[in-house]
Amino acid sequence: MTDLDPFTDVLDGPVYVVTAASGGERDGCLVGLASQCSIDPPRFTVWLSIANRTYQVAREAEYLTVHLLRRDDRALAELFGGATGDEVDKFARVGWRPGRAGSPVLEQAPIWSTGRIEGRIEGGDHVGFLLAPVAVCPPMEGPPPPLLTYRELRDLEPGHPA
């Protein structure tokens, strides 16, 4: 097996918080593996670690909400990336409102999209959730803010191993 580190170590993409609700439960986690994957029709794929509690909730969910984090959202990244929903109610510590089918929309993260789960893709220790957009944040005024990136969080101790 070939190690991808020489290739992936130079990547520095944005990070996201993905939230899900199903069966009376809700959870969310920090994600670094996500991308738009189709222009027409518009589609987005987000990859969740199978070790993560959010994955367990997302398996039964109809919708996921994907929040882009701004550079000044480090505390939000630390909460959703450094704590596990197995031990902490992350939503007791942030403002949020229920979106489609209860999928939490975080008040502190104004750049978000909710998508209906159209498919799942097995990918090793992560599963990709193919999302068709059903709700999107209002357009931003002015230039886009600087986004929080993976490299800026390399020192973050994860709540679960990948």
Coordinates of C-alpha atoms in Angstrom, one line a residue:
M1 CA 0.0 0.0 0.0
T2 CA 1.3 3.5 -0.9
D3 CA 1.3 6.2 1.8
L4 CA -0.5 9.3 0.6
D5 CA 1.2 11.6 3.2
P6 CA 3.7 13.2 0.7
F7 CA 0.7 14.3 -1.4
T8 CA -1.8 15.2 1.3
D9 CA 0.7 16.9 3.7
V10 CA 0.7 19.9 1.3
L11 CA -3.1 20.3 1.2
D12 CA -4.6 22.9 3.4
G13 CA -8.4 22.9 2.7
P14 CA -11.2 24.4 4.8
V15 CA -12.7 22.6 7.8
Y16 CA -16.4 22.2 8.4
V17 CA -18.7 21.3 11.2
V18 CA -21.3 18.7 10.1
T19 CA -24.5 18.3 12.1
A20 CA -27.1 15.6 12.0
A21 CA -30.3 14.5 13.8
S22 CA -32.2 11.3 13.8
G23 CA -34.2 9.2 16.3
G24 CA -34.4 12.0 18.8
E25 CA -30.6 12.3 18.9
R26 CA -28.3 15.0 17.4
D27 CA -24.6 15.3 17.0
G28 CA -21.9 17.2 15.1
C29 CA -18.3 16.9 14.4
L30 CA -15.3 18.7 12.8
V31 CA -14.6 17.5 9.2
G32 CA -11.7 18.1 6.9
L33 CA -12.8 15.8 4.1
A34 CA -15.6 17.4 2.0
S35 CA -16.1 18.9 -1.5
Q36 CA -18.5 20.0 -4.1
C37 CA -18.8 17.0 -6.4
S38 CA -21.2 18.1 -9.1
I39 CA -22.2 21.4 -10.6
D40 CA -25.4 20.4 -12.4
P41 CA -27.2 19.1 -10.5
P42 CA -25.5 20.7 -7.5
R43 CA -24.1 18.1 -5.1
F44 CA -21.7 18.1 -2.1
T45 CA -20.0 15.1 -0.4
V46 CA -18.9 15.1 3.2
W47 CA -16.9 12.2 4.7
L48 CA -17.5 11.1 8.2
S49 CA -15.3 8.8 10.3
I50 CA -17.0 5.5 11.2
A51 CA -15.4 5.8 14.7
N52 CA -17.3 9.1 15.3
R53 CA -20.7 9.3 17.1
T54 CA -21.9 11.8 14.4
Y55 CA -21.6 9.0 11.9
Q56 CA -23.8 6.8 14.0
V57 CA -26.5 9.6 14.0
A58 CA -26.0 10.4 10.4
R59 CA -26.5 6.8 9.3
E60 CA -30.2 7.2 10.2
A61 CA -30.6 10.9 9.2
E62 CA -32.4 12.3 6.2
Y63 CA -30.4 15.5 6.1
L64 CA -27.0 16.8 7.1
T65 CA -26.0 20.4 7.6
V66 CA -22.5 21.4 6.6
H67 CA -21.1 24.6 8.2
L68 CA -17.9 26.3 6.8
L69 CA -15.8 27.8 9.6
R70 CA -14.2 31.2 9.5
R71 CA -10.7 31.8 10.8
D72 CA -12.1 33.2 14.0
D73 CA -14.2 30.1 14.7
R74 CA -11.4 28.1 16.4
A75 CA -13.4 27.7 19.6
L76 CA -16.2 26.1 17.6
A77 CA -13.7 23.8 15.9
E78 CA -12.2 22.8 19.2
L79 CA -15.7 22.0 20.6
F80 CA -16.8 19.9 17.6
G81 CA -13.4 18.4 16.9
G82 CA -12.0 18.0 20.4
A83 CA -15.0 16.7 22.3
T84 CA -17.1 13.6 21.6
G85 CA -20.9 13.5 21.8
D86 CA -20.4 10.3 23.7
E87 CA -19.4 12.4 26.7
V88 CA -20.5 16.0 26.0
D89 CA -23.7 17.7 24.7
K90 CA -22.0 20.1 22.3
F91 CA -25.3 21.8 21.5
A92 CA -25.7 22.9 25.2
R93 CA -22.6 25.1 24.6
V94 CA -23.6 26.8 21.4
G95 CA -26.6 28.6 19.9
W96 CA -28.4 26.6 17.3
R97 CA -31.8 26.1 15.7
P98 CA -33.4 23.0 14.2
G99 CA -33.2 22.9 10.4
R100 CA -34.7 20.2 8.1
A101 CA -35.7 17.1 10.1
G102 CA -34.0 18.7 13.1
S103 CA -30.6 18.9 11.6
P104 CA -28.9 21.6 13.8
V105 CA -28.0 24.9 12.2
L106 CA -25.3 26.6 14.2
E107 CA -25.9 30.3 14.9
Q108 CA -22.2 31.1 15.1
A109 CA -21.5 29.6 11.7
P110 CA -23.3 31.8 9.2
I111 CA -22.0 30.0 6.1
W112 CA -23.9 26.7 5.9
S113 CA -25.8 24.4 3.6
T114 CA -28.3 21.6 4.4
G115 CA -28.5 18.7 2.1
R116 CA -30.7 15.7 1.7
I117 CA -28.7 12.5 1.8
E118 CA -28.9 10.9 -1.6
G119 CA -26.3 8.2 -1.2
R120 CA -23.5 6.8 0.9
I121 CA -20.0 5.9 -0.4
E122 CA -17.8 3.4 1.5
G123 CA -14.3 4.8 1.6
G124 CA -12.3 2.8 4.2
D125 CA -12.4 4.3 7.6
H126 CA -14.8 7.1 6.4
V127 CA -18.1 7.1 4.6
G128 CA -19.1 9.8 2.1
F129 CA -22.5 11.2 2.3
L130 CA -23.7 12.6 -1.0
L131 CA -25.9 15.7 -0.4
A132 CA -28.5 17.4 -2.6
P133 CA -28.9 21.0 -1.3
V134 CA -32.3 21.9 0.2
A135 CA -31.5 25.0 2.2
V136 CA -28.5 27.4 2.1
C137 CA -27.4 30.4 4.2
P138 CA -28.4 33.8 2.9
P139 CA -25.8 35.5 0.6
M140 CA -23.0 37.3 2.3
E141 CA -22.3 40.9 1.7
G142 CA -18.8 42.0 1.0
P143 CA -15.8 39.9 0.4
P144 CA -15.8 36.3 1.8
P145 CA -14.1 36.0 5.2
P146 CA -10.9 34.0 5.6
L147 CA -11.7 30.4 6.3
L148 CA -10.3 28.2 9.1
T149 CA -8.1 25.5 7.5
Y150 CA -6.9 22.1 8.4
R151 CA -3.3 23.2 8.9
E152 CA -4.4 25.7 11.5
L153 CA -5.9 22.9 13.6
R154 CA -3.1 20.3 13.3
D155 CA -2.5 20.6 17.1
L156 CA -6.1 19.9 17.9
E157 CA -6.5 16.6 19.9
P158 CA -9.5 14.8 18.4
G159 CA -12.4 13.6 20.5
H160 CA -12.2 10.2 18.6
P161 CA -9.4 8.7 16.6
A162 CA -10.0 8.8 12.8

